[in-house]
Short mmCIF file of C-alpha atoms in Angstrom, two decimals:
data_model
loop_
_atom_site.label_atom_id
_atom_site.label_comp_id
_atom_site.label_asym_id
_atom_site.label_seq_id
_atom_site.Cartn_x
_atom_site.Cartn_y
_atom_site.Cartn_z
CA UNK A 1 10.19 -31.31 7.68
CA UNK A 2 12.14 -28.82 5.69
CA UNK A 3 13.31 -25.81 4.71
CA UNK A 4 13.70 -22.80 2.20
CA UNK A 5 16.66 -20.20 1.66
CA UNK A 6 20.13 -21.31 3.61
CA UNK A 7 23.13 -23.03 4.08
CA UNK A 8 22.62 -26.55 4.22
CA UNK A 9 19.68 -27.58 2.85
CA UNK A 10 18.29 -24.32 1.03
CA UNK A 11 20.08 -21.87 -0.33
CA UNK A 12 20.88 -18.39 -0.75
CA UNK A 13 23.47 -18.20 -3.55
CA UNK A 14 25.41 -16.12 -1.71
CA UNK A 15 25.60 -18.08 1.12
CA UNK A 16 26.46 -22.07 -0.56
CA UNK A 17 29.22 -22.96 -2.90
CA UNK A 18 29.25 -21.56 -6.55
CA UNK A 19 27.16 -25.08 -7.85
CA UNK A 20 24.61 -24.56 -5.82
CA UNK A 21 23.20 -21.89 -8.37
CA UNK A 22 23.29 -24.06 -10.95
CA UNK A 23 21.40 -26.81 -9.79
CA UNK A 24 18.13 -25.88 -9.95
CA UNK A 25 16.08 -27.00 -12.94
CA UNK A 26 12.22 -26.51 -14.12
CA UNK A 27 11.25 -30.37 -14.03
CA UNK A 28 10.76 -33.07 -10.85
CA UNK A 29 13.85 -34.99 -10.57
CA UNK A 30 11.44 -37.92 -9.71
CA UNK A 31 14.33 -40.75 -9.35
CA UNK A 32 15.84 -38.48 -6.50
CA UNK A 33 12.78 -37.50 -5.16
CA UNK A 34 11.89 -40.98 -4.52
CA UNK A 35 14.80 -41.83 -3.11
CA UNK A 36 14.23 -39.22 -0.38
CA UNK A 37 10.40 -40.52 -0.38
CA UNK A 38 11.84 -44.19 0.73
CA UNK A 39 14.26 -42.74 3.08
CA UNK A 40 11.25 -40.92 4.81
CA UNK A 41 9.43 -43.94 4.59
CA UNK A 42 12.22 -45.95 6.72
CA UNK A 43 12.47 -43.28 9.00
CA UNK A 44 8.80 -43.29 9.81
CA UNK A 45 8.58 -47.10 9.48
CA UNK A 46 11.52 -47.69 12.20
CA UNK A 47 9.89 -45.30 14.75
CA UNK A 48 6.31 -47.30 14.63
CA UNK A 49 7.08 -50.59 13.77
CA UNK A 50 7.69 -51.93 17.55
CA UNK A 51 3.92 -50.88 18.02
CA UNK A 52 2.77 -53.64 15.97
CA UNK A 53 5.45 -56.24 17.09
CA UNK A 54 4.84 -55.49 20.62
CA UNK A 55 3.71 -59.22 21.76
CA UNK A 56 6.67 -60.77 19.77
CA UNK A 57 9.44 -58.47 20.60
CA UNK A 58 8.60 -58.49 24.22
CA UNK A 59 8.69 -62.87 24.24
CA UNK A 60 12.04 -62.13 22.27
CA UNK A 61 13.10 -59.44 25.08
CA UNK A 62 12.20 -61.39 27.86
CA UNK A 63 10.33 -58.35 28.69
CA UNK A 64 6.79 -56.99 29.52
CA UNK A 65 4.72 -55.30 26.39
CA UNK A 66 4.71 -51.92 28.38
CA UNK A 67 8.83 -52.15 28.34
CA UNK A 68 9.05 -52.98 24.87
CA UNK A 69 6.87 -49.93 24.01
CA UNK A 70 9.45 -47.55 25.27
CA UNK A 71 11.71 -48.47 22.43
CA UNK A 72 9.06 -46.06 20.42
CA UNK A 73 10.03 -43.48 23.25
CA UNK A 74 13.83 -43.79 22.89
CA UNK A 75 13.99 -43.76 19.77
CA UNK A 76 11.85 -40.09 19.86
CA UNK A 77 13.85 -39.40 22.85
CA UNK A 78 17.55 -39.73 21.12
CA UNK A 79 15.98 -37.64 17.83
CA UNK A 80 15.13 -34.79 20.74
CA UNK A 81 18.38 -34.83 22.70
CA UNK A 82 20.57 -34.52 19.38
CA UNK A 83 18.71 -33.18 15.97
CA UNK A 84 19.42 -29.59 17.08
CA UNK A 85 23.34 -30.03 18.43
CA UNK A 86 23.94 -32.64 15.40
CA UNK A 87 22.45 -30.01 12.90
CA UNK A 88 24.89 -27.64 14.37
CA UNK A 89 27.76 -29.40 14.08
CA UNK A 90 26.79 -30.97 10.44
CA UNK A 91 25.94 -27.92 9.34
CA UNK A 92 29.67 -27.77 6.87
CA UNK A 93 28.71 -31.26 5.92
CA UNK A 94 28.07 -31.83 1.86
CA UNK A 95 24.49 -33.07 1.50
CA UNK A 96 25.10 -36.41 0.27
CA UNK A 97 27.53 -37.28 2.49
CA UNK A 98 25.26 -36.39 5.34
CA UNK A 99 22.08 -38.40 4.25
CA UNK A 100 24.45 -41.27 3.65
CA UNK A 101 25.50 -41.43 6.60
CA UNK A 102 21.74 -40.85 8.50
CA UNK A 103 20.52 -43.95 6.12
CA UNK A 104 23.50 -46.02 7.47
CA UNK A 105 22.88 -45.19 10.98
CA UNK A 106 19.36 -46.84 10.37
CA UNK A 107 20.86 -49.73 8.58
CA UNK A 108 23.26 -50.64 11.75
CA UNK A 109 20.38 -49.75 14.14
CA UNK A 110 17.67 -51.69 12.76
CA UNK A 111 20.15 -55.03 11.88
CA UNK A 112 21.50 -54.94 16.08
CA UNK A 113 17.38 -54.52 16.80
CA UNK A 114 16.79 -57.56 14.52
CA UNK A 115 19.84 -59.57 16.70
CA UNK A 116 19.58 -58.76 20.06
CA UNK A 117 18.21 -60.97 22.58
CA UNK A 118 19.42 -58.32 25.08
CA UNK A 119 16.80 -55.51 26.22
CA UNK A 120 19.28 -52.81 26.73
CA UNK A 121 21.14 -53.32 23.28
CA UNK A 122 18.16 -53.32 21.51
CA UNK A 123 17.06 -49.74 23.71
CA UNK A 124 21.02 -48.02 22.91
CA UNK A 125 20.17 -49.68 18.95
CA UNK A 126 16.84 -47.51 19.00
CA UNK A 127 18.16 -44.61 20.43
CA UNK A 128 21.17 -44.67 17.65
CA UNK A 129 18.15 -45.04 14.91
CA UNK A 130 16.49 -41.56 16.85
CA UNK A 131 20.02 -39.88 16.25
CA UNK A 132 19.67 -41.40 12.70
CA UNK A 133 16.24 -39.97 12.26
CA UNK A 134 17.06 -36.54 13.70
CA UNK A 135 19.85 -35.84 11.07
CA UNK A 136 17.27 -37.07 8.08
CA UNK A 137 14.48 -34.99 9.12
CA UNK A 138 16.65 -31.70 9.71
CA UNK A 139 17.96 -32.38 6.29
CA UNK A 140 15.24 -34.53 3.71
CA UNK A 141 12.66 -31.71 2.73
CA UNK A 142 15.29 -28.99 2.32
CA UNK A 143 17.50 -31.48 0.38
CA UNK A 144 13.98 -31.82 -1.84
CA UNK A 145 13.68 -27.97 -2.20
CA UNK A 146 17.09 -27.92 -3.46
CA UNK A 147 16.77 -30.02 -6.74
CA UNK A 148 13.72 -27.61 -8.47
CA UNK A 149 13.27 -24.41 -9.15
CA UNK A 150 10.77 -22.51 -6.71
CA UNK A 151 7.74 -22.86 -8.36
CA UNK A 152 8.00 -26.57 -7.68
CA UNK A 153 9.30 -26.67 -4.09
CA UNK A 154 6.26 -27.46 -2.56
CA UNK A 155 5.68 -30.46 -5.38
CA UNK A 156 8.90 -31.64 -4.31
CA UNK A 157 8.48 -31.68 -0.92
CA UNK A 158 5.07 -33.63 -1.09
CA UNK A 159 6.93 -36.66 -2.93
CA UNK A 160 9.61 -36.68 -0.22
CA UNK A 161 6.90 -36.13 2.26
CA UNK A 162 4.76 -39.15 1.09
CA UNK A 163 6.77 -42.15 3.17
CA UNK A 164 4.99 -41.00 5.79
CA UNK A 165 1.48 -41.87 5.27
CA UNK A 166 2.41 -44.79 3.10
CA UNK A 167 4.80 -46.14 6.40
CA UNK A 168 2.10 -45.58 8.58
CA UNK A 169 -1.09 -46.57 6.08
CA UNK A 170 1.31 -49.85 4.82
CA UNK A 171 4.27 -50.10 6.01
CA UNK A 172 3.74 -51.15 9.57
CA UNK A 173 0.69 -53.53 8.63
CA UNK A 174 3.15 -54.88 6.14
CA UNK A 175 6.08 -55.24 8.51
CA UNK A 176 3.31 -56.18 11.13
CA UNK A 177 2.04 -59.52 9.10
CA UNK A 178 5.99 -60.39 8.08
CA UNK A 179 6.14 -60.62 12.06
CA UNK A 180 3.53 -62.79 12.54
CA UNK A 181 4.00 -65.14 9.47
CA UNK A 182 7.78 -65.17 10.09
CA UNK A 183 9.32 -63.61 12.85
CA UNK A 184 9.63 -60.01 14.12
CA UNK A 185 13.50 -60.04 13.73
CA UNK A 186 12.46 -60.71 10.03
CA UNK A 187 10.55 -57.42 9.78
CA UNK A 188 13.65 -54.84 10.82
CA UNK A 189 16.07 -56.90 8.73
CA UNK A 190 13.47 -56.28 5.83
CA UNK A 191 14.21 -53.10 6.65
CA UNK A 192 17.63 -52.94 6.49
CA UNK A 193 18.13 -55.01 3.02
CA UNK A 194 15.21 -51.63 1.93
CA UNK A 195 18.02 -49.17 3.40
CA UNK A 196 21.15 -51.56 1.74
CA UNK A 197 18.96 -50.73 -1.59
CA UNK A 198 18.58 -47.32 -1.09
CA UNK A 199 21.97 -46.08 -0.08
CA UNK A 200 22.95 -47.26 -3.66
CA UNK A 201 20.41 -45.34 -5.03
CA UNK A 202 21.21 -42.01 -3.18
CA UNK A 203 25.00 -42.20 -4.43
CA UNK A 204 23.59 -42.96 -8.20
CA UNK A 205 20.74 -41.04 -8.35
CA UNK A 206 20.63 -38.10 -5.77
CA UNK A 207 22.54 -35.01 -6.78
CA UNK A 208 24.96 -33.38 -4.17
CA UNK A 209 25.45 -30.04 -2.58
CA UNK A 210 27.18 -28.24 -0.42
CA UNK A 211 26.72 -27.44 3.62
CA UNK A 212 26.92 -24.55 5.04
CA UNK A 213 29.89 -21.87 4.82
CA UNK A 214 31.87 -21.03 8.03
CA UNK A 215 30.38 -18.43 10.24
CA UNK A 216 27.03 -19.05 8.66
CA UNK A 217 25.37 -20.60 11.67
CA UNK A 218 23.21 -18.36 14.12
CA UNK A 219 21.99 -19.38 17.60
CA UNK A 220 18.88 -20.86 18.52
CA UNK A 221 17.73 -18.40 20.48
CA UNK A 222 18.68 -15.29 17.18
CA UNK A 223 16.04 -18.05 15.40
CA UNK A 224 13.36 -17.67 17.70
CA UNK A 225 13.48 -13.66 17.51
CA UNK A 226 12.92 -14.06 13.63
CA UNK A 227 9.51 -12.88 12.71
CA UNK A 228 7.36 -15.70 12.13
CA UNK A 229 9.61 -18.59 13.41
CA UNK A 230 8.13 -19.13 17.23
CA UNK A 231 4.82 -19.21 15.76
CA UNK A 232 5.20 -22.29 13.12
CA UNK A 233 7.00 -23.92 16.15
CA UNK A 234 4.02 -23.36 18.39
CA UNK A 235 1.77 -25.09 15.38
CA UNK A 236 4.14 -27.94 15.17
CA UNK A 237 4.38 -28.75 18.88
CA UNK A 238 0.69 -28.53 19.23
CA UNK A 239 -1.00 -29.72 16.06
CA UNK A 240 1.50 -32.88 16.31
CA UNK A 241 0.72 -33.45 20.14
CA UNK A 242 -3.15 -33.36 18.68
CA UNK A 243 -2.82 -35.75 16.46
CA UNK A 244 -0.64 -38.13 18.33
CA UNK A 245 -2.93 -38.05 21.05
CA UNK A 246 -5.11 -40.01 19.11
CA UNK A 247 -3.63 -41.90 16.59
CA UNK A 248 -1.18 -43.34 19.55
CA UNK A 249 -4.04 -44.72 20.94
CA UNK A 250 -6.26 -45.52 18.00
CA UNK A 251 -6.67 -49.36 18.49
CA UNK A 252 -7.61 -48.77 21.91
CA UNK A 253 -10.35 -46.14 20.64
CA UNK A 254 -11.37 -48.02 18.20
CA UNK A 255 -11.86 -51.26 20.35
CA UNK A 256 -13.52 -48.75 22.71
CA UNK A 257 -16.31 -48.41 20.27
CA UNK A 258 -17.00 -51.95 19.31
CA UNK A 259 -14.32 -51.96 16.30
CA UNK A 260 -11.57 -53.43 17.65
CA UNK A 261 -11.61 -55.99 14.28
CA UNK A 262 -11.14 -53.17 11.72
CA UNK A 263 -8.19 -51.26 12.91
CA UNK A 264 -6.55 -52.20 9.56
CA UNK A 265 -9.07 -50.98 7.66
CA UNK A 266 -9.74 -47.57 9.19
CA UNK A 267 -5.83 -46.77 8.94
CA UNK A 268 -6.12 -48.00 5.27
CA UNK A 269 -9.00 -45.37 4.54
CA UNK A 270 -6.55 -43.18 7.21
CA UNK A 271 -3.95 -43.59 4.79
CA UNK A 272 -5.10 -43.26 0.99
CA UNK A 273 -6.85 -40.00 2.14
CA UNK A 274 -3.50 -38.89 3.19
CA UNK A 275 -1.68 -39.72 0.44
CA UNK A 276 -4.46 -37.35 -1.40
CA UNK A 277 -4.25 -34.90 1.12
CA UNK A 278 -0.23 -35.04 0.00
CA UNK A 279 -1.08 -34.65 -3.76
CA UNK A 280 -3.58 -31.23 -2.69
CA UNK A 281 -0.93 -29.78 -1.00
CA UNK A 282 1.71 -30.36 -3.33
CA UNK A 283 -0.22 -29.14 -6.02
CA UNK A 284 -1.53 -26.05 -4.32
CA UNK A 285 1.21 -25.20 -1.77
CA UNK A 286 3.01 -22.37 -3.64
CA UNK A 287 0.56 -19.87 -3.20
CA UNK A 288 -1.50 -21.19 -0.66
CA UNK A 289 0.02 -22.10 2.36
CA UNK A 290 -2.29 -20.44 5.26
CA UNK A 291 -5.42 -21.61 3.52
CA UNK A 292 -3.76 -25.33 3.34
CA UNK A 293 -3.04 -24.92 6.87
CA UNK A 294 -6.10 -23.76 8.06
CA UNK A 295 -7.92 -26.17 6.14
CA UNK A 296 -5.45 -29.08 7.11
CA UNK A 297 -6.52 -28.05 11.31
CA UNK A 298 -10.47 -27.54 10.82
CA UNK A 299 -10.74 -30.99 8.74
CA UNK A 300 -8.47 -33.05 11.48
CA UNK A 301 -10.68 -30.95 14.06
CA UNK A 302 -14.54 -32.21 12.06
CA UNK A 303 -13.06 -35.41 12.01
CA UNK A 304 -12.44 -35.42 15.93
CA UNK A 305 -16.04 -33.85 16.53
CA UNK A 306 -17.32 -36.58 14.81
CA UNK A 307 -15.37 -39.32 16.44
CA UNK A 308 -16.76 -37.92 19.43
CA UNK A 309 -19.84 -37.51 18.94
CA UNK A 310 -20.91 -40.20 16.48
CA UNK A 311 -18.84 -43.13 17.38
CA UNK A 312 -21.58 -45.52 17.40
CA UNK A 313 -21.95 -44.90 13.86
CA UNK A 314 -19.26 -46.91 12.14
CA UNK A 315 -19.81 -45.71 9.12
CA UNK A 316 -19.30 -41.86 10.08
CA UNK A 317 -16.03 -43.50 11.57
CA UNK A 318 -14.67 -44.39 8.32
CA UNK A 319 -15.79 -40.64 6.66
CA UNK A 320 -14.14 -39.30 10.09
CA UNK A 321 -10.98 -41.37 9.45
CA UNK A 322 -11.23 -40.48 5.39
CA UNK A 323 -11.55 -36.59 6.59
CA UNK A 324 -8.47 -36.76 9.29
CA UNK A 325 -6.41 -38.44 6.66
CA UNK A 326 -7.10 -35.45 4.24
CA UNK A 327 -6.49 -33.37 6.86
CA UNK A 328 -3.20 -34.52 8.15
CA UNK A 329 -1.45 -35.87 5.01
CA UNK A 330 0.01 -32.65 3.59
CA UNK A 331 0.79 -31.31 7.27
CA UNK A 332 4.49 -32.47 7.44
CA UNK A 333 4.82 -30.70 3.84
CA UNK A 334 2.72 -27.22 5.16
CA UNK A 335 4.97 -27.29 8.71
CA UNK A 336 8.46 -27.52 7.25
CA UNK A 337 7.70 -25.00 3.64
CA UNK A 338 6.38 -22.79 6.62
CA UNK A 339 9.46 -22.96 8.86
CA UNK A 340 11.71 -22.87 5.98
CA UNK A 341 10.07 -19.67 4.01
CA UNK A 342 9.92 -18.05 8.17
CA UNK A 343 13.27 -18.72 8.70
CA UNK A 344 15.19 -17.23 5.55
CA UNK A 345 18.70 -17.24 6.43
CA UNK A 346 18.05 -19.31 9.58
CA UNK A 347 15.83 -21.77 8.12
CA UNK A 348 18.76 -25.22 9.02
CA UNK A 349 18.39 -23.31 12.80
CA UNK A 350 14.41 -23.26 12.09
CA UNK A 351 14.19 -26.99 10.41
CA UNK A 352 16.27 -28.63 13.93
CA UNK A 353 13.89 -27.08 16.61
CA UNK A 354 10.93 -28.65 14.43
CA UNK A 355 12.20 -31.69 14.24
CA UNK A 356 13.00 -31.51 17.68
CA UNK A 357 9.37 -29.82 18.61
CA UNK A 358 7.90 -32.91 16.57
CA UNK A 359 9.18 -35.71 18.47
CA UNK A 360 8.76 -33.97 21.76
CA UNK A 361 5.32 -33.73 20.82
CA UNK A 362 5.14 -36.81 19.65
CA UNK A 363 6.59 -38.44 22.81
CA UNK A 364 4.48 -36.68 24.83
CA UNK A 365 1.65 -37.49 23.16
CA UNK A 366 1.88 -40.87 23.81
CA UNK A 367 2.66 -40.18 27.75
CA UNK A 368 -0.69 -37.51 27.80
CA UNK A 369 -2.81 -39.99 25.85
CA UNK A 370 -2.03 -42.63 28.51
CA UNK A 371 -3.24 -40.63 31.25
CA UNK A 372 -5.76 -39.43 29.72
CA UNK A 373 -6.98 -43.16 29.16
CA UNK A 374 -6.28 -43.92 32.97
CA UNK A 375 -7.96 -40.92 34.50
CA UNK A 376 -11.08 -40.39 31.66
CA UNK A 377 -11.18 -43.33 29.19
CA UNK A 378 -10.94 -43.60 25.62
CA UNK A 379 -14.00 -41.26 25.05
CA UNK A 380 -11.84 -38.35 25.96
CA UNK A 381 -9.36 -38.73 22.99
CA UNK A 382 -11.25 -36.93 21.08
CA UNK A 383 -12.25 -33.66 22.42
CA UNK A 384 -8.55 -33.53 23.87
CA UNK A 385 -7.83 -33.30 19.88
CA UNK A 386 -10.80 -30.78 19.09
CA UNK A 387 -9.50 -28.40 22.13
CA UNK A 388 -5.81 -28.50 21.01
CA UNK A 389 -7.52 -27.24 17.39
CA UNK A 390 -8.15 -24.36 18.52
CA UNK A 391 -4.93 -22.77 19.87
CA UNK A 392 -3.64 -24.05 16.28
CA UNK A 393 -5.94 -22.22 14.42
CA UNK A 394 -5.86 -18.98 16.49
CA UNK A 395 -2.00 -18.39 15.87
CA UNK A 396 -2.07 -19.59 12.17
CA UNK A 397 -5.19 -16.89 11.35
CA UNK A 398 -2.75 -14.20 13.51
CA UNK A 399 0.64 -15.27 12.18
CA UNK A 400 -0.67 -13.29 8.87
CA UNK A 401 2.45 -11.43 8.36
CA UNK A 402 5.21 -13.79 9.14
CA UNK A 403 4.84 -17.76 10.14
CA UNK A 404 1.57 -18.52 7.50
CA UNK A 405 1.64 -15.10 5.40
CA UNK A 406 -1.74 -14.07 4.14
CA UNK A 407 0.38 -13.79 0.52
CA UNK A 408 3.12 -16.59 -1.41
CA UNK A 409 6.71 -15.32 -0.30
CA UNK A 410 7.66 -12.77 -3.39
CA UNK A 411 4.05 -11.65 -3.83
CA UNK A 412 3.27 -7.64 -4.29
CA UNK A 413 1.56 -6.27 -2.05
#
C-alpha cells in the first residue's frame, strides 16, 4: 500500500539524496519488481495461513481452534500497534536495508512458529511477523514507484501488488494441502526457505535508495489536515472492513448455502479474476484512478447483491465470486497510488496510517463478522458488505478535488 512524492519511499528530488534523481528509468525493472511481488506474497501468506491449519496447529498447541485463530489477530494487532511509530523512526533508514530487515523478521517469525510446541511463543512469534509486516507494507509500493518513471508507477505497483491475490487465491490452499500431506510446521518452514531465497534476491537484484533527510518528518495529525488524505483513509478503513467481513467468513457462507465442498474452487475463480482485476488497474491507473475506484466498489457491491439475493443459484455464485475478484484485485494498488499522490510531501506519514487503517479494519472485520454470525447468521454477510458500499462510494464521488481527483495528478485544467 504505497506511496508517491517523499522521503522514504517516493521522492521529491529535493527532499532524498542526489541518486535518487537518477534512478528512474522508462522500462519495468521486472526482476525487482518481482522480488517485491514475492515479498508481498509472504507477507499476505503469513497473516492467513493459520486459517487453513487451524485443526493441526491447535493439536500441535494443545489448544482450542478458536485460540489458535487469534494468532491471525496478533499478528494484525502487532502491524497496528507499530507500522506508524516504526515508520517514524525508520524513516532515515536506506531502502534496502529496511526491506531486508522486514523479510528477516518474517524469516525468524515464521521458523519459531514452525518450532514451538508452546502457545505463547508461537503468539509473541506472530506478533514479531505483524511488526515485520507493518514495516513492508509502509515501505513495498513506494519502494515500486521508485524504480520507473511516472508514467509507469501504477504498472509497477500492480506487479508488487499481485502477491496478494496469488497468496490468498494459491498460496494458502498450497500451504493448506503441504499441512495436511505433511505437517503444518512443514508449511511456515516452506515459508521461510521462500524468504531465505528472496533476501538473496533483494541484495542482487533490488536497487537501493535513500530514507528520508533529517527534519523531513511531519506529524500525524499535519497529515490528516492535508487535503485529500482523511478521505482515502476513510475508503481504506471501510472498503477493507467490507470486504473482510465476508471473505473472513467465506467457508462458513459458503457452507451456509449448500457449498461447503467448493470453497477451493470459488476462491480459485476469487483469485484469477483478481489477478485480472490487477492487470486493469495497472494498465489504466495513471489517468484513471476515481473511475478504477468507483468501479472497483460498485462491482464488489453487485457481487454482494447477488450473493444475497441469489445464493441458491450456484452458478451466479461463481459469476458473483468472478465479479468481487475483479472488483477487489486492483484495490490495494488504487488505495496506496491514492494515499501516496494525496499525501505529496507527507505521503511515508500517509502510507503508515493505511497500513495501520488496513489491519484495524481487517481485525475488526473478523470480530464484526463473528457477531454478526452469532446474532443474524450467515445470510447477513452480505448486505453488511452492500451497506458499507455505500459510504465508500459517497466520499470517493465527493473527494473530486483531493483524495480520488476527477483529473491524473499534473493534468491542465
Amino acid at each position: 500500500m504505497r506511496s508517491t512524492k517523499l522521503p522514504t519511499d517516493t521522492a521529491t528530488p529535493s527532499a532524498l539524496a542526489p541518486d535518487e534523481s537518477s534512478t528512474t528509468r522508462d522500462g519495468l525493472p521486472i526482476g525487482a519488481l518481482l522480488a517485491l511481488a514475492i515479498a508481498v506474497f509472504l507477507t499476505s501468506l503469513t497473516e492467513t495461513l493459520p486459517a487453513g491449519l487451524l485443526p493441526a496447529m491447535s493439536a500441535g498447541l494443545h489448544t482450542s481452534e478458536s485460540a489458535t485463530g487469534q494468532t491471525v489477530t496478533i499478528y494484525a494487532l502487532g502491524t497496528v500497534l507499530t507500522a506508524i511509530p516504526l515508520s517514524t523512526a525508520t524513516a532515515g533508514w536506506r531502502r534496502k536495508r529496511l526491506l531486508l530487515t522486514a523479510m528477516a523478521g518474517f524469516a525468524v517469525a515464521n521458523t519459531v512458529t514452525a518450532w514451538s510446541a508452546n502457545y505463547p511463543l508461537t503468539l509473541v512469534a506472530r506478533f514479531v511477523a505483524g511488526v515485520a509486516a507493518g514495516l513492508a507494507w509502509a515501505l513495498l509500493a513506494g519502494y515500486a514507484r521508485r524504480m520507473v518513471a511516472p508514467h509507469q508507477e501504477g504498472r509497477a505497483i500492480a506487479i508488487a501488488m499481485a502477491g496478494i491475490p496469488v497468496a490468498l487465491s494459491l498460496g494458502v490452499p498450497a500451504g493448506t494441502f503441504l499441512g495436511q500431506v505433511v505437517s503444518w510446521q512443514a508449511a511456515f518452514l516452506a515459508m521461510t526457505a521462500l524468504t531465505l531465497v528472496l533476501l538473496v534476491w533483494i541484495v542482487v537484484a533490488v536497487p537501493d535508495y535513500p530514507g528520508q533527510r533529517t527534519g523531513g518528518k511531519l506529524p500525524m495529525r499535519r497529515t490528516l489536515r492535508v487535503p485529500g488524505v482523511a478521505p482515502v483513509l476513510f475508503v481504506t478503513l471501510v472498503f477493507v472492513l467490507a470486504h473482510t467481513i465476508l471473505y473472513a467468513y467465506i467457508a462458513t457462507f459458503l457452507h451456509h448455502i449448500g457449498l461447503g465442498g467448493r470453497t477451493d474452487a470459488v476462491l480459485l475463480v476469487f483469485g484469477i479474476a483478481s489477478l485480472a482485476g490487477i492487470w486493469i488497474v495497472g494498465t489504466l491507473i495513471h489517468g484513471h484512478l476515481r473511475t478504477l475506484t468507483l468501479a472497483s466498489a460498485v462491482l464488489v457491491g453487485v457481487a454482494a447483491a447477488v450473493l444475497g439475493a441469489f445464493s441458491g443459484s450456484h452458478a451466479l455464485v461463481y459469476v458473483a465470486a468472478a465479479l468481487w475478484g475483479l472488483g477487489w484485485g486492483g484495490v490495494p494498488t488504487l488505495l496506496q497510488t491514492a494515499a501516496g499522490q494525496a499525501g505529496g510531501g507527507a505521503a511515508d506519514a500517509a502510507q503508515a496510517m493505511l497500513v495501520t487503517l488496513w489491519n484495524a479494519a481487517m481485525a475488526a472485520g473478523g470480530i464484526i463478522g463473528g457477531l454478526l454470525l452469532q446474532a443474524v447468521g450467515a445470510d447477513a454477510f452480505p448486505w453488511t458488505v452492500l451497506a458499507l458500499l455505500v459510504p465508500v462510494l459517497v466520499v470517493v464521488l465527493t473527494a473530486r478535488a483531493h483524495g480520488f481527483p476527477a483529473r491524473p495528478n499534473g493534468a491542465r485544467p
